[in-house]
């Protein structure tokens, strides 16, 4: 997705973030507060999106800057932080084009889909002290798993929840011999969903008849009928000391 795509998606993305029942933002910031002197630190929330992590970070850090290449994402984040009367600054920019000089004591990055291990030196150049990277490593949905079995297809892996990214990041850190620690966060919840709600995960078209047959195979009469679905999520937080 380019900047225009993220601008168009910003309002929907912010609504999804607000509706999420996962307390991942609070758990991650609490872990950072245990590991670091956040009260004395300037924080750069890089690729800040709609402000999900910036809000609790603004309650803990000395000061916070939100940076994103989508102006509409920053607009959503500003509305959220203004609602809670938080102090912050905002920068509309592509982080890969920033000067390679320290910008904060802590650079925080969460679930940036384009992040590659070879960009670690560029990220570390932006901090005086610490780089923190939060990755989603699991997003399992029992209904999608059941449908994949019926279709004889692999269970789709969500791009934002690919465990291979954490493996690659760990390997890169070890190769550079950079000191780091990790925290893991796991969540389990039940949602009401219909077969029709999750068919997009398979990235192929389904006729109404085919969708209804799949629904019947998993125990309901039609594709729009709700049923309880188990969801499991996992995240891994990397806290990396600047060499």
Short mmCIF file of C-alpha atoms in Angstrom, two decimals:
data_model
loop_
_atom_site.label_atom_id
_atom_site.label_comp_id
_atom_site.label_asym_id
_atom_site.label_seq_id
_atom_site.Cartn_x
_atom_site.Cartn_y
_atom_site.Cartn_z
CA UNK A 1 0.00 0.00 0.00
CA UNK A 2 1.23 3.50 -0.82
CA UNK A 3 0.59 6.74 1.03
CA UNK A 4 -2.68 7.40 -0.79
CA UNK A 5 -3.92 3.89 0.05
CA UNK A 6 -3.18 4.42 3.75
CA UNK A 7 -4.88 7.83 3.64
CA UNK A 8 -8.01 6.22 2.20
CA UNK A 9 -7.87 3.42 4.77
CA UNK A 10 -7.17 5.63 7.80
CA UNK A 11 -10.71 6.08 9.11
CA UNK A 12 -11.51 2.37 8.78
CA UNK A 13 -8.19 1.41 10.35
CA UNK A 14 -8.77 3.74 13.31
CA UNK A 15 -12.26 2.32 13.85
CA UNK A 16 -10.90 -1.24 13.87
CA UNK A 17 -8.22 -0.25 16.36
CA UNK A 18 -10.82 1.36 18.66
CA UNK A 19 -13.03 -1.73 18.53
CA UNK A 20 -10.23 -4.17 19.34
CA UNK A 21 -10.56 -5.86 22.72
CA UNK A 22 -6.88 -6.79 22.88
CA UNK A 23 -4.98 -4.81 25.54
CA UNK A 24 -1.72 -5.17 23.60
CA UNK A 25 -0.95 -1.43 23.61
CA UNK A 26 -1.17 -1.24 27.41
CA UNK A 27 0.81 -4.46 27.90
CA UNK A 28 3.59 -3.37 25.55
CA UNK A 29 3.94 0.07 27.14
CA UNK A 30 3.92 -1.49 30.62
CA UNK A 31 6.77 -3.79 29.53
CA UNK A 32 8.71 -0.82 28.18
CA UNK A 33 8.16 1.06 31.44
CA UNK A 34 9.54 -1.89 33.40
CA UNK A 35 12.62 -2.15 31.21
CA UNK A 36 13.37 1.52 30.56
CA UNK A 37 13.24 4.90 32.36
CA UNK A 38 10.36 6.06 30.17
CA UNK A 39 9.56 9.03 32.42
CA UNK A 40 12.87 10.61 31.39
CA UNK A 41 12.83 9.59 27.72
CA UNK A 42 11.88 11.30 24.49
CA UNK A 43 9.99 8.77 22.36
CA UNK A 44 9.55 8.60 18.61
CA UNK A 45 6.53 6.49 17.66
CA UNK A 46 7.58 5.62 14.14
CA UNK A 47 4.77 4.66 11.75
CA UNK A 48 2.41 5.73 14.52
CA UNK A 49 -0.75 5.00 12.56
CA UNK A 50 -3.95 6.08 14.33
CA UNK A 51 -2.24 6.49 17.71
CA UNK A 52 -3.04 3.18 19.42
CA UNK A 53 0.38 2.97 21.09
CA UNK A 54 1.05 6.69 21.18
CA UNK A 55 -1.75 7.26 23.69
CA UNK A 56 -0.35 5.05 26.49
CA UNK A 57 3.21 6.09 25.56
CA UNK A 58 2.24 9.74 26.00
CA UNK A 59 1.14 8.91 29.55
CA UNK A 60 4.53 7.38 30.41
CA UNK A 61 7.21 9.21 28.41
CA UNK A 62 8.75 12.62 28.97
CA UNK A 63 7.65 13.62 25.47
CA UNK A 64 6.48 11.88 22.32
CA UNK A 65 6.64 12.50 18.60
CA UNK A 66 4.30 10.67 16.24
CA UNK A 67 5.66 10.10 12.74
CA UNK A 68 3.79 8.59 9.81
CA UNK A 69 3.83 8.93 6.03
CA UNK A 70 0.01 9.10 5.97
CA UNK A 71 -1.40 12.50 6.85
CA UNK A 72 -4.84 11.00 7.40
CA UNK A 73 -3.45 8.49 9.89
CA UNK A 74 -1.90 11.36 11.80
CA UNK A 75 -5.25 13.17 11.71
CA UNK A 76 -6.87 10.15 13.33
CA UNK A 77 -4.09 9.94 15.93
CA UNK A 78 -4.37 13.65 16.74
CA UNK A 79 -8.11 13.29 17.36
CA UNK A 80 -7.47 10.41 19.75
CA UNK A 81 -4.72 12.13 21.73
CA UNK A 82 -6.56 15.46 21.79
CA UNK A 83 -9.60 13.66 23.20
CA UNK A 84 -7.42 12.52 26.12
CA UNK A 85 -5.68 15.91 26.41
CA UNK A 86 -2.23 14.49 25.79
CA UNK A 87 0.84 16.52 24.80
CA UNK A 88 2.66 15.44 21.64
CA UNK A 89 4.21 16.55 18.36
CA UNK A 90 3.54 15.11 14.91
CA UNK A 91 5.63 14.74 11.76
CA UNK A 92 4.32 13.78 8.34
CA UNK A 93 7.25 12.01 6.69
CA UNK A 94 8.62 8.81 5.23
CA UNK A 95 10.96 7.54 7.94
CA UNK A 96 13.34 6.00 5.39
CA UNK A 97 14.13 9.53 4.14
CA UNK A 98 14.93 11.01 7.55
CA UNK A 99 18.49 12.19 8.23
CA UNK A 100 20.45 9.37 9.96
CA UNK A 101 20.85 11.27 13.24
CA UNK A 102 19.32 10.66 16.70
CA UNK A 103 15.77 11.96 16.97
CA UNK A 104 14.70 10.45 20.32
CA UNK A 105 15.93 8.39 23.26
CA UNK A 106 13.55 5.56 22.33
CA UNK A 107 12.38 4.72 18.83
CA UNK A 108 9.27 2.55 18.95
CA UNK A 109 7.93 0.63 15.94
CA UNK A 110 4.87 -1.61 16.02
CA UNK A 111 3.66 -3.95 13.28
CA UNK A 112 5.22 -2.00 10.42
CA UNK A 113 4.46 -4.33 7.48
CA UNK A 114 7.34 -3.11 5.31
CA UNK A 115 10.03 -3.41 8.00
CA UNK A 116 13.04 -5.50 6.93
CA UNK A 117 15.94 -6.72 9.14
CA UNK A 118 18.44 -4.87 6.94
CA UNK A 119 16.81 -1.60 8.04
CA UNK A 120 17.92 -2.07 11.66
CA UNK A 121 21.00 0.18 11.31
CA UNK A 122 18.84 2.98 9.89
CA UNK A 123 16.40 2.65 12.79
CA UNK A 124 19.18 2.60 15.37
CA UNK A 125 20.63 5.76 13.83
CA UNK A 126 17.44 7.58 14.91
CA UNK A 127 17.83 6.80 18.62
CA UNK A 128 20.29 7.77 21.32
CA UNK A 129 19.51 4.81 23.55
CA UNK A 130 16.99 2.12 22.60
CA UNK A 131 15.03 0.71 19.69
CA UNK A 132 11.81 -1.23 20.46
CA UNK A 133 10.07 -3.29 17.78
CA UNK A 134 6.71 -4.94 18.38
CA UNK A 135 5.79 -7.74 15.95
CA UNK A 136 2.60 -9.75 15.70
CA UNK A 137 3.51 -13.42 15.36
CA UNK A 138 0.10 -15.14 15.47
CA UNK A 139 -3.47 -14.43 14.39
CA UNK A 140 -5.32 -17.75 14.44
CA UNK A 141 -9.04 -18.03 13.74
CA UNK A 142 -10.80 -21.33 14.36
CA UNK A 143 -13.36 -20.74 11.61
CA UNK A 144 -10.70 -19.96 8.99
CA UNK A 145 -8.80 -23.08 10.09
CA UNK A 146 -11.95 -25.22 9.73
CA UNK A 147 -12.73 -23.79 6.29
CA UNK A 148 -9.15 -24.38 5.12
CA UNK A 149 -9.56 -28.03 6.07
CA UNK A 150 -12.80 -28.26 4.11
CA UNK A 151 -11.17 -26.63 1.08
CA UNK A 152 -8.00 -28.72 1.41
CA UNK A 153 -5.96 -25.51 1.42
CA UNK A 154 -3.18 -24.24 3.71
CA UNK A 155 -4.38 -22.02 6.54
CA UNK A 156 -3.79 -18.45 5.32
CA UNK A 157 -1.07 -16.52 7.14
CA UNK A 158 -1.93 -12.88 7.73
CA UNK A 159 0.95 -10.66 6.49
CA UNK A 160 0.91 -8.65 9.72
CA UNK A 161 1.14 -11.83 11.83
CA UNK A 162 3.94 -13.77 10.18
CA UNK A 163 6.22 -15.56 12.69
CA UNK A 164 8.97 -15.64 10.07
CA UNK A 165 9.48 -11.90 10.62
CA UNK A 166 10.40 -12.44 14.27
CA UNK A 167 12.75 -15.27 13.30
CA UNK A 168 14.46 -13.09 10.71
CA UNK A 169 14.79 -10.18 13.15
CA UNK A 170 16.29 -12.43 15.82
CA UNK A 171 18.82 -13.80 13.31
CA UNK A 172 19.82 -10.30 12.21
CA UNK A 173 20.33 -9.11 15.79
CA UNK A 174 22.42 -12.17 16.59
CA UNK A 175 24.51 -11.67 13.45
CA UNK A 176 25.29 -8.08 14.50
CA UNK A 177 25.84 -9.23 18.11
CA UNK A 178 23.55 -6.49 19.36
CA UNK A 179 22.18 -6.88 22.89
CA UNK A 180 18.43 -7.27 23.11
CA UNK A 181 15.65 -8.70 25.25
CA UNK A 182 12.19 -9.93 24.28
CA UNK A 183 8.73 -10.14 25.80
CA UNK A 184 5.84 -12.20 24.48
CA UNK A 185 2.14 -11.43 24.82
CA UNK A 186 -0.63 -13.98 24.11
CA UNK A 187 -4.38 -13.49 23.97
CA UNK A 188 -7.41 -15.73 23.47
CA UNK A 189 -10.92 -14.51 22.81
CA UNK A 190 -14.27 -15.62 21.38
CA UNK A 191 -16.10 -13.64 18.70
CA UNK A 192 -19.36 -14.15 16.83
CA UNK A 193 -18.63 -14.48 13.10
CA UNK A 194 -20.18 -15.90 9.94
CA UNK A 195 -18.54 -17.86 7.14
CA UNK A 196 -19.19 -14.92 4.83
CA UNK A 197 -17.12 -12.69 7.14
CA UNK A 198 -13.89 -14.65 6.66
CA UNK A 199 -13.93 -15.94 3.07
CA UNK A 200 -11.78 -13.02 1.91
CA UNK A 201 -8.89 -14.63 3.80
CA UNK A 202 -8.63 -17.22 1.03
CA UNK A 203 -8.16 -14.60 -1.71
CA UNK A 204 -10.48 -16.35 -4.16
CA UNK A 205 -14.10 -15.92 -5.23
CA UNK A 206 -16.93 -18.01 -3.78
CA UNK A 207 -20.45 -18.26 -5.18
CA UNK A 208 -23.35 -17.98 -2.77
CA UNK A 209 -24.00 -21.69 -3.12
CA UNK A 210 -20.37 -22.57 -2.41
CA UNK A 211 -20.33 -20.32 0.65
CA UNK A 212 -23.51 -21.96 1.97
CA UNK A 213 -22.06 -25.44 1.43
CA UNK A 214 -19.01 -24.46 3.44
CA UNK A 215 -21.24 -23.08 6.18
CA UNK A 216 -23.16 -26.34 6.35
CA UNK A 217 -19.87 -28.25 6.54
CA UNK A 218 -18.95 -26.33 9.70
CA UNK A 219 -22.36 -26.75 11.30
CA UNK A 220 -24.58 -23.81 10.35
CA UNK A 221 -27.31 -23.50 7.73
CA UNK A 222 -26.05 -20.57 5.67
CA UNK A 223 -22.97 -18.39 5.18
CA UNK A 224 -24.39 -15.37 7.02
CA UNK A 225 -25.31 -17.25 10.19
CA UNK A 226 -23.20 -16.32 13.21
CA UNK A 227 -21.31 -18.89 15.23
CA UNK A 228 -18.76 -18.68 18.07
CA UNK A 229 -15.19 -18.43 16.76
CA UNK A 230 -12.01 -18.79 18.80
CA UNK A 231 -9.24 -16.32 18.06
CA UNK A 232 -5.64 -16.52 19.30
CA UNK A 233 -3.08 -13.77 19.02
CA UNK A 234 0.60 -13.48 19.90
CA UNK A 235 3.03 -10.58 19.80
CA UNK A 236 6.77 -10.35 20.44
CA UNK A 237 8.41 -7.18 21.70
CA UNK A 238 12.13 -6.67 20.99
CA UNK A 239 14.00 -4.13 23.12
CA UNK A 240 17.35 -3.43 21.48
CA UNK A 241 20.19 -1.48 23.09
CA UNK A 242 21.99 0.87 20.74
CA UNK A 243 25.58 -0.41 20.31
#
